[in-house]
Amino acid sequence: MPTSVLDHAPVVPVVVIQDAADAVPLARALVAGGLPAIEVTLRTPAALDAIREIAGAVPKAVVGAGTVLTPGQVARCVAAGARFLVSPGWTDGLLAAMAGSGVPFLPGVSTASEVVALLERGVREMKFFPAQAAGGTAYLKSLSGPLPQARFCPTGGIGPGNAPEYLALPNVGCVGGTWMIPADAVAARDWARVESLARSAAGLRNAGPEDGGREYGGRGDTGPEDGGRGDTGPEDAGPEGVGR
C-alpha cells in the first residue's frame, strides 16, 4: 500500500457527511470505484463519528480528516481513526500538532513563500488551496521549476473537466474534489451511482481534458456541491516521515 496520501489514487474524495449512518456505505462505494483515500471534512457534527465508523468497518479505506484547524482537532481525529490529516492552511502550532500526530498530513498553501516555509521545516507534501482561485495549473507549473521537491494535492474549483490538466503536472500527486459524491445521490442513498462516478474519477490521470469534460457533461469545476470550496482536503509528519 502507498505510504503517501498523494499516491493512493488520482482523486481524493472530499466528503461532507451529515448523517454518520451514510458513512460506511458511502466509503464502500468509493473504495469499490477505486478511490480508497477518503477525506471526511470536519464541517458537520457527524464528522468524527463518520471517521470512526469508516475506520472500523471499511478496512480497504484510508480515511482521513479534512478542515483540521486546531491541535485539539488533530488529537480527536487521530483517536477516531483518521489515517491522514488535511488543513486549508497552517500555523506553527497546528503544524507541530500534525507532525506529532503519527499520521501523514497535508498542510494548505497558496503562495510560494508558504511553500518555502514548509520546505524549511521538512514538509514536502502539501495541499494547494484554493487551487483555481490561487492561480490554478499555471501557478503550480511555475512553482515546479524553482521548488521541484514540493508535491501537491490541489483542491478547490477542480472537477472532471480540469482535473487531467492538474494531474499532468510533475508536482501534482493527486487532486481533491466532490463531484463523485453529488448531494442528490447521497440523499437518495444511490451508492451505485457514487461507485460509478468514483470509477470514472479513478481513471482521470490517463484522460485528456476533453475526455474528462465529455464524461461528466463538460463541467470544468466541482459543481454546486463544492462551489469551488473543495477542502482536503482531502489535510504529514516531519522531515523523514510520510507526507513531508
Tab-separated table of C-alpha atoms in Angstrom:
chain	number	residue	atom	x	y	z
A	1	MET	CA	0.000	0.000	0.000
A	2	PRO	CA	1.344	3.504	-0.806
A	3	THR	CA	2.866	5.356	2.136
A	4	SER	CA	1.973	8.809	0.808
A	5	VAL	CA	-1.538	10.256	0.741
A	6	LEU	CA	-0.749	11.562	-2.742
A	7	ASP	CA	-0.154	8.103	-4.197
A	8	HIS	CA	-3.314	6.129	-3.381
A	9	ALA	CA	-5.384	7.366	-6.335
A	10	PRO	CA	-5.532	10.362	-8.672
A	11	VAL	CA	-8.503	11.811	-6.768
A	12	VAL	CA	-9.199	12.156	-3.052
A	13	PRO	CA	-12.958	12.494	-2.475
A	14	VAL	CA	-13.729	15.383	-0.125
A	15	VAL	CA	-16.729	14.187	1.853
A	16	VAL	CA	-19.141	16.215	3.942
A	17	ILE	CA	-21.259	13.761	5.926
A	18	GLN	CA	-24.467	14.938	7.545
A	19	ASP	CA	-25.578	11.531	8.850
A	20	ALA	CA	-22.997	9.101	10.232
A	21	ALA	CA	-25.236	6.230	9.070
A	22	ASP	CA	-24.237	7.097	5.492
A	23	ALA	CA	-20.508	6.888	6.188
A	24	VAL	CA	-19.898	3.179	5.709
A	25	PRO	CA	-21.959	2.589	2.537
A	26	LEU	CA	-20.542	5.779	1.020
A	27	ALA	CA	-16.974	4.711	1.802
A	28	ARG	CA	-17.587	1.226	0.416
A	29	ALA	CA	-18.881	2.725	-2.845
A	30	LEU	CA	-15.839	4.998	-3.186
A	31	VAL	CA	-13.402	2.161	-2.463
A	32	ALA	CA	-15.194	-0.135	-4.911
A	33	GLY	CA	-14.829	2.596	-7.540
A	34	GLY	CA	-11.074	2.808	-6.995
A	35	LEU	CA	-10.791	5.772	-4.618
A	36	PRO	CA	-9.555	4.376	-1.272
A	37	ALA	CA	-8.251	7.618	0.273
A	38	ILE	CA	-11.296	9.448	1.636
A	39	GLU	CA	-11.202	12.822	3.341
A	40	VAL	CA	-14.058	13.425	5.760
A	41	THR	CA	-14.214	17.142	6.490
A	42	LEU	CA	-14.857	18.461	9.991
A	43	ARG	CA	-17.737	20.603	8.814
A	44	THR	CA	-20.578	18.723	10.478
A	45	PRO	CA	-21.276	17.299	13.943
A	46	ALA	CA	-21.295	13.812	12.369
A	47	ALA	CA	-17.722	14.004	11.052
A	48	LEU	CA	-15.837	12.299	13.889
A	49	ASP	CA	-18.440	9.537	14.182
A	50	ALA	CA	-18.221	9.059	10.399
A	51	ILE	CA	-14.431	8.705	10.573
A	52	ARG	CA	-14.792	6.209	13.419
A	53	GLU	CA	-17.375	4.147	11.507
A	54	ILE	CA	-15.333	4.032	8.297
A	55	ALA	CA	-12.120	3.166	10.144
A	56	GLY	CA	-13.837	0.279	11.899
A	57	ALA	CA	-15.957	-1.154	9.102
A	58	VAL	CA	-14.160	-0.467	5.798
A	59	PRO	CA	-10.618	-1.852	6.107
A	60	LYS	CA	-9.728	-1.070	2.485
A	61	ALA	CA	-10.498	2.613	3.010
A	62	VAL	CA	-7.772	5.044	4.024
A	63	VAL	CA	-9.931	7.527	5.899
A	64	GLY	CA	-8.619	10.951	6.760
A	65	ALA	CA	-9.866	14.166	8.305
A	66	GLY	CA	-10.102	17.471	6.472
A	67	THR	CA	-10.594	21.105	7.501
A	68	VAL	CA	-8.388	20.429	10.521
A	69	LEU	CA	-7.798	23.800	12.161
A	70	THR	CA	-6.627	23.254	15.752
A	71	PRO	CA	-4.270	20.977	17.719
A	72	GLY	CA	-7.289	19.686	19.630
A	73	GLN	CA	-8.934	18.551	16.417
A	74	VAL	CA	-5.729	16.754	15.441
A	75	ALA	CA	-5.866	14.639	18.599
A	76	ARG	CA	-9.580	13.891	18.301
A	77	CYS	CA	-9.327	12.896	14.633
A	78	VAL	CA	-6.431	10.502	15.211
A	79	ALA	CA	-8.258	8.997	18.196
A	80	ALA	CA	-11.289	8.421	15.956
A	81	GLY	CA	-9.161	6.507	13.441
A	82	ALA	CA	-8.073	9.145	10.906
A	83	ARG	CA	-5.063	7.911	8.935
A	84	PHE	CA	-4.165	11.292	7.468
A	85	LEU	CA	-4.940	14.954	8.153
A	86	VAL	CA	-5.640	17.863	5.817
A	87	SER	CA	-5.744	21.549	6.650
A	88	PRO	CA	-6.667	24.510	4.428
A	89	GLY	CA	-3.724	26.421	5.919
A	90	TRP	CA	-1.253	26.184	8.771
A	91	THR	CA	0.291	27.867	11.771
A	92	ASP	CA	3.376	26.768	13.687
A	93	GLY	CA	1.163	25.363	16.452
A	94	LEU	CA	-1.060	23.404	14.111
A	95	LEU	CA	1.935	22.151	12.127
A	96	ALA	CA	3.621	20.916	15.306
A	97	ALA	CA	0.484	19.060	16.358
A	98	MET	CA	0.109	17.410	12.962
A	99	ALA	CA	3.793	16.497	12.833
A	100	GLY	CA	3.494	14.891	16.247
A	101	SER	CA	0.298	13.004	15.433
A	102	GLY	CA	1.984	9.953	13.941
A	103	VAL	CA	-0.055	10.115	10.717
A	104	PRO	CA	0.635	11.800	7.340
A	105	PHE	CA	-0.675	15.326	6.866
A	106	LEU	CA	-1.157	17.881	4.104
A	107	PRO	CA	-0.957	21.492	5.301
A	108	GLY	CA	-2.553	24.003	2.966
A	109	VAL	CA	-0.582	26.586	0.973
A	110	SER	CA	-1.409	29.139	-1.705
A	111	THR	CA	1.835	31.135	-2.094
A	112	ALA	CA	5.486	30.428	-2.886
A	113	SER	CA	6.510	31.848	0.496
A	114	GLU	CA	4.298	29.349	2.321
A	115	VAL	CA	5.779	26.504	0.287
A	116	VAL	CA	9.329	27.635	1.107
A	117	ALA	CA	8.439	27.930	4.796
A	118	LEU	CA	7.161	24.341	4.857
A	119	LEU	CA	10.157	23.023	2.936
A	120	GLU	CA	12.382	24.732	5.519
A	121	ARG	CA	10.510	22.731	8.176
A	122	GLY	CA	10.960	19.441	6.325
A	123	VAL	CA	7.429	19.238	4.880
A	124	ARG	CA	7.380	18.295	1.199
A	125	GLU	CA	3.777	17.278	0.536
A	126	MET	CA	1.088	19.937	0.734
A	127	LYS	CA	-2.431	20.860	-0.161
A	128	PHE	CA	-2.710	23.696	-2.712
A	129	PHE	CA	-5.870	25.601	-1.786
A	130	PRO	CA	-7.965	27.220	-3.135
A	131	ALA	CA	-6.465	25.858	-6.321
A	132	GLN	CA	-8.354	27.662	-9.050
A	133	ALA	CA	-8.629	30.963	-7.178
A	134	ALA	CA	-4.919	30.850	-6.235
A	135	GLY	CA	-3.660	30.549	-9.813
A	136	GLY	CA	-4.553	27.045	-10.912
A	137	THR	CA	-2.308	24.954	-13.113
A	138	ALA	CA	-0.319	27.950	-14.361
A	139	TYR	CA	0.767	28.795	-10.811
A	140	LEU	CA	1.648	25.213	-9.925
A	141	LYS	CA	3.622	24.826	-13.143
A	142	SER	CA	5.568	27.979	-12.253
A	143	LEU	CA	6.425	26.519	-8.840
A	144	SER	CA	7.754	23.262	-10.280
A	145	GLY	CA	10.943	24.890	-11.618
A	146	PRO	CA	12.352	26.590	-8.511
A	147	LEU	CA	10.679	24.253	-5.984
A	148	PRO	CA	10.687	20.774	-7.580
A	149	GLN	CA	10.862	18.991	-4.213
A	150	ALA	CA	7.357	20.131	-3.266
A	151	ARG	CA	4.389	17.913	-4.214
A	152	PHE	CA	0.767	18.981	-4.062
A	153	CYS	CA	-2.838	17.896	-3.785
A	154	PRO	CA	-4.703	20.824	-5.363
A	155	THR	CA	-8.286	21.310	-4.143
A	156	GLY	CA	-10.883	23.969	-4.767
A	157	GLY	CA	-12.643	24.501	-8.073
A	158	ILE	CA	-11.409	21.202	-9.518
A	159	GLY	CA	-13.691	18.825	-11.387
A	160	PRO	CA	-13.555	16.239	-14.144
A	161	GLY	CA	-13.111	18.866	-16.836
A	162	ASN	CA	-9.867	20.306	-15.481
A	163	ALA	CA	-8.540	17.522	-13.222
A	164	PRO	CA	-6.485	15.873	-16.013
A	165	GLU	CA	-4.642	19.166	-16.609
A	166	TYR	CA	-3.657	19.282	-12.933
A	167	LEU	CA	-2.729	15.596	-12.845
A	168	ALA	CA	-0.386	16.044	-15.830
A	169	LEU	CA	1.835	18.401	-13.815
A	170	PRO	CA	5.041	16.855	-12.416
A	171	ASN	CA	4.475	18.297	-8.928
A	172	VAL	CA	0.864	17.126	-8.528
A	173	GLY	CA	0.293	13.729	-6.940
A	174	CYS	CA	-3.498	13.841	-6.790
A	175	VAL	CA	-6.387	16.292	-6.670
A	176	GLY	CA	-9.249	16.678	-4.225
A	177	GLY	CA	-12.874	17.113	-5.207
A	178	THR	CA	-16.510	16.369	-4.534
A	179	TRP	CA	-18.073	15.712	-7.926
A	180	MET	CA	-18.203	11.926	-7.443
A	181	ILE	CA	-20.415	12.350	-4.371
A	182	PRO	CA	-23.268	14.597	-5.574
A	183	ALA	CA	-25.666	15.670	-2.842
A	184	ASP	CA	-28.711	14.189	-4.542
A	185	ALA	CA	-27.062	10.766	-4.834
A	186	VAL	CA	-26.165	10.778	-1.149
A	187	ALA	CA	-29.656	11.945	-0.184
A	188	ALA	CA	-31.148	9.094	-2.241
A	189	ARG	CA	-28.502	6.682	-0.937
A	190	ASP	CA	-27.725	5.844	-4.548
A	191	TRP	CA	-24.404	4.191	-3.791
A	192	ALA	CA	-24.249	2.544	-7.233
A	193	ARG	CA	-24.112	5.995	-8.817
A	194	VAL	CA	-21.389	7.084	-6.406
A	195	GLU	CA	-19.378	3.983	-7.267
A	196	SER	CA	-19.753	4.658	-10.988
A	197	LEU	CA	-18.652	8.282	-10.632
A	198	ALA	CA	-15.726	7.196	-8.451
A	199	ARG	CA	-14.612	4.665	-11.061
A	200	SER	CA	-14.604	7.372	-13.728
A	201	ALA	CA	-12.651	9.713	-11.442
A	202	ALA	CA	-10.107	6.981	-10.721
A	203	GLY	CA	-9.323	6.843	-14.445
A	204	LEU	CA	-8.746	10.563	-14.906
A	205	ARG	CA	-4.949	10.502	-14.617
A	206	ASN	CA	-4.697	8.993	-18.083
A	207	ALA	CA	-7.517	11.068	-19.562
A	208	GLY	CA	-7.101	14.254	-21.546
A	209	PRO	CA	-9.149	17.365	-20.710
A	210	GLU	CA	-11.601	16.556	-23.476
A	211	ASP	CA	-12.166	13.060	-22.080
A	212	GLY	CA	-12.888	14.356	-18.597
A	213	GLY	CA	-15.184	17.088	-19.833
A	214	ARG	CA	-17.222	14.794	-22.055
A	215	GLU	CA	-17.637	12.109	-19.463
A	216	TYR	CA	-19.152	14.481	-16.906
A	217	GLY	CA	-21.051	16.765	-19.219
A	218	GLY	CA	-18.225	19.215	-19.858
A	219	ARG	CA	-18.058	20.726	-16.368
A	220	GLY	CA	-14.681	22.237	-15.573
A	221	ASP	CA	-15.425	22.736	-11.889
A	222	THR	CA	-16.633	20.679	-8.987
A	223	GLY	CA	-20.248	21.634	-9.369
A	224	PRO	CA	-22.737	23.106	-6.909
A	225	GLU	CA	-21.853	20.676	-4.148
A	226	ASP	CA	-18.327	22.034	-3.934
A	227	GLY	CA	-18.776	25.530	-5.241
A	228	GLY	CA	-15.027	25.733	-5.699
A	229	ARG	CA	-14.514	25.288	-1.977
A	230	GLY	CA	-13.260	21.700	-2.012
A	231	ASP	CA	-11.178	21.113	1.086
A	232	THR	CA	-8.654	18.380	1.503
A	233	GLY	CA	-8.565	18.258	1.771
A	234	PRO	CA	-8.561	15.587	1.295
A	235	GLU	CA	-5.335	17.865	5.240
A	236	ASP	CA	2.053	14.539	7.029
A	237	ALA	CA	4.666	14.118	9.660
A	238	GLY	CA	8.350	15.513	9.768
A	239	PRO	CA	11.453	15.550	7.656
A	240	GLU	CA	11.706	11.770	7.303
A	241	GLY	CA	8.070	10.778	7.543
A	242	VAL	CA	5.261	10.289	5.097
A	243	GLY	CA	3.685	13.348	3.569
A	244	ARG	CA	6.551	15.693	4.117
